Amino acid sequence: MSLSKKYLKTKPICKVTFKLPKDESKQANVALLSGDFNNWQPAPMKKLKSGDFTLTLDLDKDQAYQFRYLLDEQTWENDWQADAYLPSPLSYEDNSVVIV
């Protein structure tokens, strides 16, 4: 899993690309991204020919956002290369954090 960030020069925005590699997606057919940035409403990620999943979002700079991946609408997974991890207020799991 990986995050790539591209900061815009003209706006206080960062384009963050979330990438879930095929070998870390547990053979999922569908991957959804949920987090603070979308009120935890799952957003579909695009499945590439390689089997990887990806989604790019415009996020406000100088913020930290918690997020997780939802695989096949049943299994939650963290991004193990996230910027940080925080305990989830809803479970005993941690949430991934991206800092922009």
CSV table of N, CA and C in Angstrom, one decimal:
chain,number,residue,atom,x,y,z
A,1,MET,N,0.8,-1.2,0.0
A,1,MET,CA,0.0,0.0,0.0
A,1,MET,C,0.9,1.2,0.0
A,2,SER,N,0.4,2.2,-0.6
A,2,SER,CA,1.2,3.4,-0.6
A,2,SER,C,0.3,4.7,-0.8
A,3,LEU,N,0.9,5.7,-0.4
A,3,LEU,CA,0.3,7.0,-0.6
A,3,LEU,C,1.2,7.9,-1.3
A,4,SER,N,0.7,8.6,-2.3
A,4,SER,CA,1.6,9.6,-3.0
A,4,SER,C,0.9,11.0,-2.9
A,5,LYS,N,1.6,12.0,-2.7
A,5,LYS,CA,1.1,13.4,-2.5
A,5,LYS,C,1.7,14.3,-3.5
A,6,LYS,N,0.8,15.2,-4.0
A,6,LYS,CA,1.2,16.2,-4.9
A,6,LYS,C,0.5,17.5,-4.5
A,7,TYR,N,1.3,18.5,-4.0
A,7,TYR,CA,0.8,19.7,-3.5
A,7,TYR,C,0.7,20.7,-4.6
A,8,LEU,N,-0.5,21.4,-4.6
A,8,LEU,CA,-0.8,22.4,-5.7
A,8,LEU,C,-0.1,23.7,-5.2
A,9,LYS,N,0.4,24.4,-6.2
A,9,LYS,CA,1.1,25.7,-5.9
A,9,LYS,C,0.1,26.8,-5.8
A,10,THR,N,-1.1,26.7,-6.4
A,10,THR,CA,-2.0,27.8,-6.5
A,10,THR,C,-3.2,27.7,-5.5
A,11,LYS,N,-3.3,26.5,-4.9
A,11,LYS,CA,-4.4,26.3,-3.9
A,11,LYS,C,-3.9,25.5,-2.7
A,12,PRO,N,-4.6,25.7,-1.6
A,12,PRO,CA,-4.2,24.9,-0.4
A,12,PRO,C,-4.7,23.5,-0.4
A,13,ILE,N,-4.4,22.8,-1.5
A,13,ILE,CA,-4.9,21.5,-1.7
A,13,ILE,C,-3.7,20.5,-2.0
A,14,CYS,N,-3.9,19.3,-1.6
A,14,CYS,CA,-2.9,18.2,-1.9
A,14,CYS,C,-3.7,17.1,-2.6
A,15,LYS,N,-3.2,16.7,-3.8
A,15,LYS,CA,-3.8,15.6,-4.5
A,15,LYS,C,-3.1,14.3,-3.9
A,16,VAL,N,-3.9,13.5,-3.2
A,16,VAL,CA,-3.4,12.3,-2.6
A,16,VAL,C,-3.9,11.1,-3.3
A,17,THR,N,-3.0,10.3,-3.8
A,17,THR,CA,-3.3,9.0,-4.4
A,17,THR,C,-3.2,7.9,-3.5
A,18,PHE,N,-4.3,7.2,-3.2
A,18,PHE,CA,-4.2,6.0,-2.4
A,18,PHE,C,-4.1,4.8,-3.3
A,19,LYS,N,-3.1,3.9,-3.0
A,19,LYS,CA,-2.9,2.8,-3.9
A,19,LYS,C,-2.8,1.5,-3.0
A,20,LEU,N,-3.7,0.6,-3.3
A,20,LEU,CA,-3.7,-0.7,-2.6
A,20,LEU,C,-3.2,-1.8,-3.6
A,21,PRO,N,-2.0,-2.3,-3.4
A,21,PRO,CA,-1.5,-3.3,-4.4
A,21,PRO,C,-2.2,-4.6,-4.3
A,22,LYS,N,-2.2,-5.3,-5.4
A,22,LYS,CA,-2.9,-6.5,-5.6
A,22,LYS,C,-2.5,-7.5,-4.5
A,23,ASP,N,-1.2,-7.6,-4.2
A,23,ASP,CA,-0.8,-8.6,-3.2
A,23,ASP,C,-1.2,-8.3,-1.8
A,24,GLU,N,-1.6,-7.1,-1.5
A,24,GLU,CA,-2.1,-6.7,-0.2
A,24,GLU,C,-3.6,-6.5,-0.1
A,25,SER,N,-4.3,-6.8,-1.2
A,25,SER,CA,-5.7,-6.6,-1.3
A,25,SER,C,-6.5,-7.9,-0.9
A,26,LYS,N,-5.7,-8.9,-0.6
A,26,LYS,CA,-6.3,-10.2,-0.2
A,26,LYS,C,-7.3,-10.8,-1.3
A,27,GLN,N,-6.9,-10.6,-2.5
A,27,GLN,CA,-7.7,-11.1,-3.7
A,27,GLN,C,-9.1,-10.5,-3.7
A,28,ALA,N,-9.2,-9.3,-3.2
A,28,ALA,CA,-10.5,-8.6,-3.3
A,28,ALA,C,-11.0,-8.3,-4.7
A,29,ASN,N,-12.3,-8.4,-4.9
A,29,ASN,CA,-12.8,-7.9,-6.2
A,29,ASN,C,-13.1,-6.5,-6.2
A,30,VAL,N,-13.5,-6.0,-5.0
A,30,VAL,CA,-13.9,-4.6,-4.8
A,30,VAL,C,-13.1,-4.0,-3.6
A,31,ALA,N,-12.6,-2.8,-3.8
A,31,ALA,CA,-12.0,-2.1,-2.7
A,31,ALA,C,-12.6,-0.7,-2.6
A,32,LEU,N,-13.0,-0.3,-1.3
A,32,LEU,CA,-13.6,0.9,-1.1
A,32,LEU,C,-12.7,1.7,-0.1
A,33,LEU,N,-12.7,3.0,-0.2
A,33,LEU,CA,-11.9,3.9,0.7
A,33,LEU,C,-12.8,4.7,1.5
A,34,SER,N,-12.7,4.6,2.9
A,34,SER,CA,-13.5,5.4,3.8
A,34,SER,C,-12.6,6.2,4.7
A,35,GLY,N,-13.0,7.4,5.1
A,35,GLY,CA,-12.2,8.2,6.0
A,35,GLY,C,-12.9,9.5,6.4
A,36,ASP,N,-12.1,10.2,7.2
A,36,ASP,CA,-12.6,11.5,7.6
A,36,ASP,C,-13.0,12.4,6.4
A,37,PHE,N,-12.3,12.3,5.4
A,37,PHE,CA,-12.4,13.1,4.2
A,37,PHE,C,-13.7,12.9,3.4
A,38,ASN,N,-14.4,11.8,3.7
A,38,ASN,CA,-15.7,11.5,3.0
A,38,ASN,C,-16.7,11.1,4.0
A,39,ASN,N,-16.6,11.5,5.3
A,39,ASN,CA,-17.6,11.2,6.3
A,39,ASN,C,-17.8,9.7,6.5
A,40,TRP,N,-16.7,8.9,6.2
A,40,TRP,CA,-16.7,7.5,6.3
A,40,TRP,C,-17.7,6.8,5.4
A,41,GLN,N,-18.1,7.5,4.4
A,41,GLN,CA,-18.9,6.9,3.3
A,41,GLN,C,-18.0,6.2,2.3
A,42,PRO,N,-18.1,4.9,2.2
A,42,PRO,CA,-17.1,4.2,1.3
A,42,PRO,C,-17.2,4.7,-0.2
A,43,ALA,N,-16.0,5.0,-0.7
A,43,ALA,CA,-15.9,5.4,-2.1
A,43,ALA,C,-15.2,4.3,-2.9
A,44,PRO,N,-15.7,4.0,-4.0
A,44,PRO,CA,-15.1,2.9,-4.8
A,44,PRO,C,-13.7,3.3,-5.4
A,45,MET,N,-12.8,2.4,-5.3
A,45,MET,CA,-11.5,2.6,-5.9
A,45,MET,C,-11.5,1.9,-7.3
A,46,LYS,N,-10.7,2.4,-8.1
A,46,LYS,CA,-10.5,1.9,-9.5
A,46,LYS,C,-9.6,0.7,-9.5
A,47,LYS,N,-10.1,-0.4,-10.1
A,47,LYS,CA,-9.2,-1.6,-10.2
A,47,LYS,C,-8.4,-1.6,-11.5
A,48,LEU,N,-7.1,-1.6,-11.4
A,48,LEU,CA,-6.2,-1.5,-12.5
A,48,LEU,C,-6.0,-2.9,-13.1
A,49,LYS,N,-5.5,-3.0,-14.4
A,49,LYS,CA,-5.3,-4.3,-15.0
A,49,LYS,C,-4.3,-5.1,-14.2
A,50,SER,N,-3.4,-4.4,-13.5
A,50,SER,CA,-2.4,-5.2,-12.7
A,50,SER,C,-3.1,-5.8,-11.5
A,51,GLY,N,-4.3,-5.4,-11.1
A,51,GLY,CA,-5.0,-6.0,-10.0
A,51,GLY,C,-4.9,-5.0,-8.8
A,52,ASP,N,-4.1,-3.9,-8.9
A,52,ASP,CA,-4.0,-2.9,-7.9
A,52,ASP,C,-5.3,-2.1,-7.9
A,53,PHE,N,-5.6,-1.4,-6.8
A,53,PHE,CA,-6.7,-0.5,-6.7
A,53,PHE,C,-6.1,0.9,-6.4
A,54,THR,N,-6.8,1.9,-7.0
A,54,THR,CA,-6.3,3.3,-6.8
A,54,THR,C,-7.4,4.3,-6.7
A,55,LEU,N,-7.2,5.4,-6.0
A,55,LEU,CA,-8.2,6.5,-6.0
A,55,LEU,C,-7.4,7.7,-5.6
A,56,THR,N,-7.6,8.8,-6.3
A,56,THR,CA,-7.0,10.1,-6.0
A,56,THR,C,-8.0,11.1,-5.5
A,57,LEU,N,-7.7,11.8,-4.4
A,57,LEU,CA,-8.6,12.7,-3.8
A,57,LEU,C,-7.9,14.1,-3.6
A,58,ASP,N,-8.6,15.2,-3.7
A,58,ASP,CA,-8.1,16.5,-3.3
A,58,ASP,C,-8.4,16.7,-1.8
A,59,LEU,N,-7.3,16.8,-1.0
A,59,LEU,CA,-7.5,17.0,0.4
A,59,LEU,C,-6.9,18.4,0.8
A,60,ASP,N,-7.5,19.0,1.8
A,60,ASP,CA,-7.0,20.3,2.3
A,60,ASP,C,-5.7,20.1,3.0
A,61,LYS,N,-4.8,21.0,2.7
A,61,LYS,CA,-3.5,21.0,3.4
A,61,LYS,C,-3.5,21.3,4.9
A,62,ASP,N,-2.5,20.9,5.5
A,62,ASP,CA,-2.3,21.1,7.0
A,62,ASP,C,-3.4,20.4,7.8
A,63,GLN,N,-3.7,19.2,7.4
A,63,GLN,CA,-4.7,18.4,8.1
A,63,GLN,C,-4.2,17.0,8.2
A,64,ALA,N,-4.8,16.2,9.1
A,64,ALA,CA,-4.5,14.8,9.3
A,64,ALA,C,-5.9,14.1,9.1
A,65,TYR,N,-5.9,13.1,8.3
A,65,TYR,CA,-7.2,12.4,8.0
A,65,TYR,C,-7.0,10.9,8.4
A,66,GLN,N,-8.0,10.3,9.1
A,66,GLN,CA,-8.0,8.9,9.4
A,66,GLN,C,-8.7,8.2,8.2
A,67,PHE,N,-8.3,7.0,7.9
A,67,PHE,CA,-9.0,6.3,6.8
A,67,PHE,C,-8.7,4.8,7.0
A,68,ARG,N,-9.5,4.0,6.2
A,68,ARG,CA,-9.3,2.5,6.1
A,68,ARG,C,-9.8,2.1,4.8
A,69,TYR,N,-9.4,0.9,4.3
A,69,TYR,CA,-9.9,0.3,3.1
A,69,TYR,C,-10.9,-0.8,3.5
A,70,LEU,N,-12.0,-0.9,2.7
A,70,LEU,CA,-13.0,-1.9,3.0
A,70,LEU,C,-12.9,-2.9,1.7
A,71,LEU,N,-12.6,-4.1,2.0
A,71,LEU,CA,-12.4,-5.1,0.9
A,71,LEU,C,-13.6,-6.0,0.8
A,72,ASP,N,-14.2,-6.0,-0.4
A,72,ASP,CA,-15.4,-6.8,-0.7
A,72,ASP,C,-16.5,-6.6,0.2
A,73,GLU,N,-16.6,-5.3,0.7
A,73,GLU,CA,-17.6,-4.9,1.6
A,73,GLU,C,-17.7,-5.7,2.9
A,74,GLN,N,-16.6,-6.3,3.3
A,74,GLN,CA,-16.7,-7.1,4.6
A,74,GLN,C,-15.4,-7.1,5.4
A,75,THR,N,-14.3,-6.8,4.9
A,75,THR,CA,-13.0,-6.9,5.6
A,75,THR,C,-12.3,-5.5,5.6
A,76,TRP,N,-12.1,-4.9,6.8
A,76,TRP,CA,-11.4,-3.7,6.9
A,76,TRP,C,-9.9,-3.9,6.9
A,77,GLU,N,-9.1,-3.0,6.2
A,77,GLU,CA,-7.7,-3.2,6.2
A,77,GLU,C,-7.1,-1.8,6.3
A,78,ASN,N,-5.9,-1.7,7.0
A,78,ASN,CA,-5.2,-0.5,7.1
A,78,ASN,C,-4.2,-0.4,6.0
A,79,ASP,N,-3.6,0.8,5.8
A,79,ASP,CA,-2.5,1.0,4.9
A,79,ASP,C,-1.3,1.0,5.7
A,80,TRP,N,-0.5,0.0,5.6
A,80,TRP,CA,0.7,-0.2,6.5
A,80,TRP,C,1.9,0.7,6.1
A,81,GLN,N,1.7,1.6,5.2
A,81,GLN,CA,2.7,2.6,4.9
A,81,GLN,C,2.1,4.0,5.1
A,82,ALA,N,1.1,4.1,6.0
A,82,ALA,CA,0.5,5.4,6.3
A,82,ALA,C,1.4,6.2,7.1
A,83,ASP,N,1.1,7.5,7.2
A,83,ASP,CA,1.9,8.4,7.9
A,83,ASP,C,1.9,8.2,9.4
A,84,ALA,N,0.7,7.7,9.9
A,84,ALA,CA,0.6,7.4,11.4
A,84,ALA,C,-0.6,6.5,11.5
A,85,TYR,N,-0.9,6.1,12.8
A,85,TYR,CA,-2.0,5.3,13.1
A,85,TYR,C,-2.6,5.8,14.4
A,86,LEU,N,-3.9,5.8,14.5
A,86,LEU,CA,-4.7,6.2,15.7
A,86,LEU,C,-5.7,5.2,16.1
A,87,PRO,N,-6.0,5.0,17.3
A,87,PRO,CA,-7.1,4.0,17.7
A,87,PRO,C,-8.4,4.5,17.2
A,88,SER,N,-9.1,3.5,16.7
A,88,SER,CA,-10.5,3.8,16.2
A,88,SER,C,-11.4,4.0,17.4
A,89,PRO,N,-12.3,5.0,17.3
A,89,PRO,CA,-13.3,5.1,18.4
A,89,PRO,C,-14.4,4.1,18.3
A,90,LEU,N,-14.4,3.3,17.2
A,90,LEU,CA,-15.5,2.3,17.1
A,90,LEU,C,-15.1,0.9,17.3
A,91,SER,N,-13.8,0.6,17.4
A,91,SER,CA,-13.4,-0.8,17.5
A,91,SER,C,-12.0,-0.8,18.2
A,92,TYR,N,-11.5,-2.0,18.3
A,92,TYR,CA,-10.2,-2.2,19.0
A,92,TYR,C,-9.1,-2.0,17.9
A,93,GLU,N,-9.4,-1.7,16.7
A,93,GLU,CA,-8.4,-1.6,15.6
A,93,GLU,C,-7.9,-0.2,15.6
A,94,ASP,N,-6.8,0.0,14.9
A,94,ASP,CA,-6.2,1.3,14.6
A,94,ASP,C,-6.7,1.7,13.2
A,95,ASN,N,-6.8,3.1,13.0
A,95,ASN,CA,-7.1,3.6,11.7
A,95,ASN,C,-5.8,4.1,11.2
A,96,SER,N,-5.6,4.1,9.8
A,96,SER,CA,-4.5,4.7,9.2
A,96,SER,C,-4.7,6.2,9.1
A,97,VAL,N,-3.6,6.9,9.1
A,97,VAL,CA,-3.7,8.4,9.0
A,97,VAL,C,-2.8,8.9,7.9
A,98,VAL,N,-3.3,9.8,7.1
A,98,VAL,CA,-2.5,10.5,6.1
A,98,VAL,C,-2.5,12.0,6.5
A,99,ILE,N,-1.2,12.5,6.5
A,99,ILE,CA,-1.0,13.9,6.9
A,99,ILE,C,-0.6,14.7,5.7
A,100,VAL,N,-1.4,15.8,5.4
A,100,VAL,CA,-1.1,16.6,4.3
A,100,VAL,C,-0.9,18.0,4.7
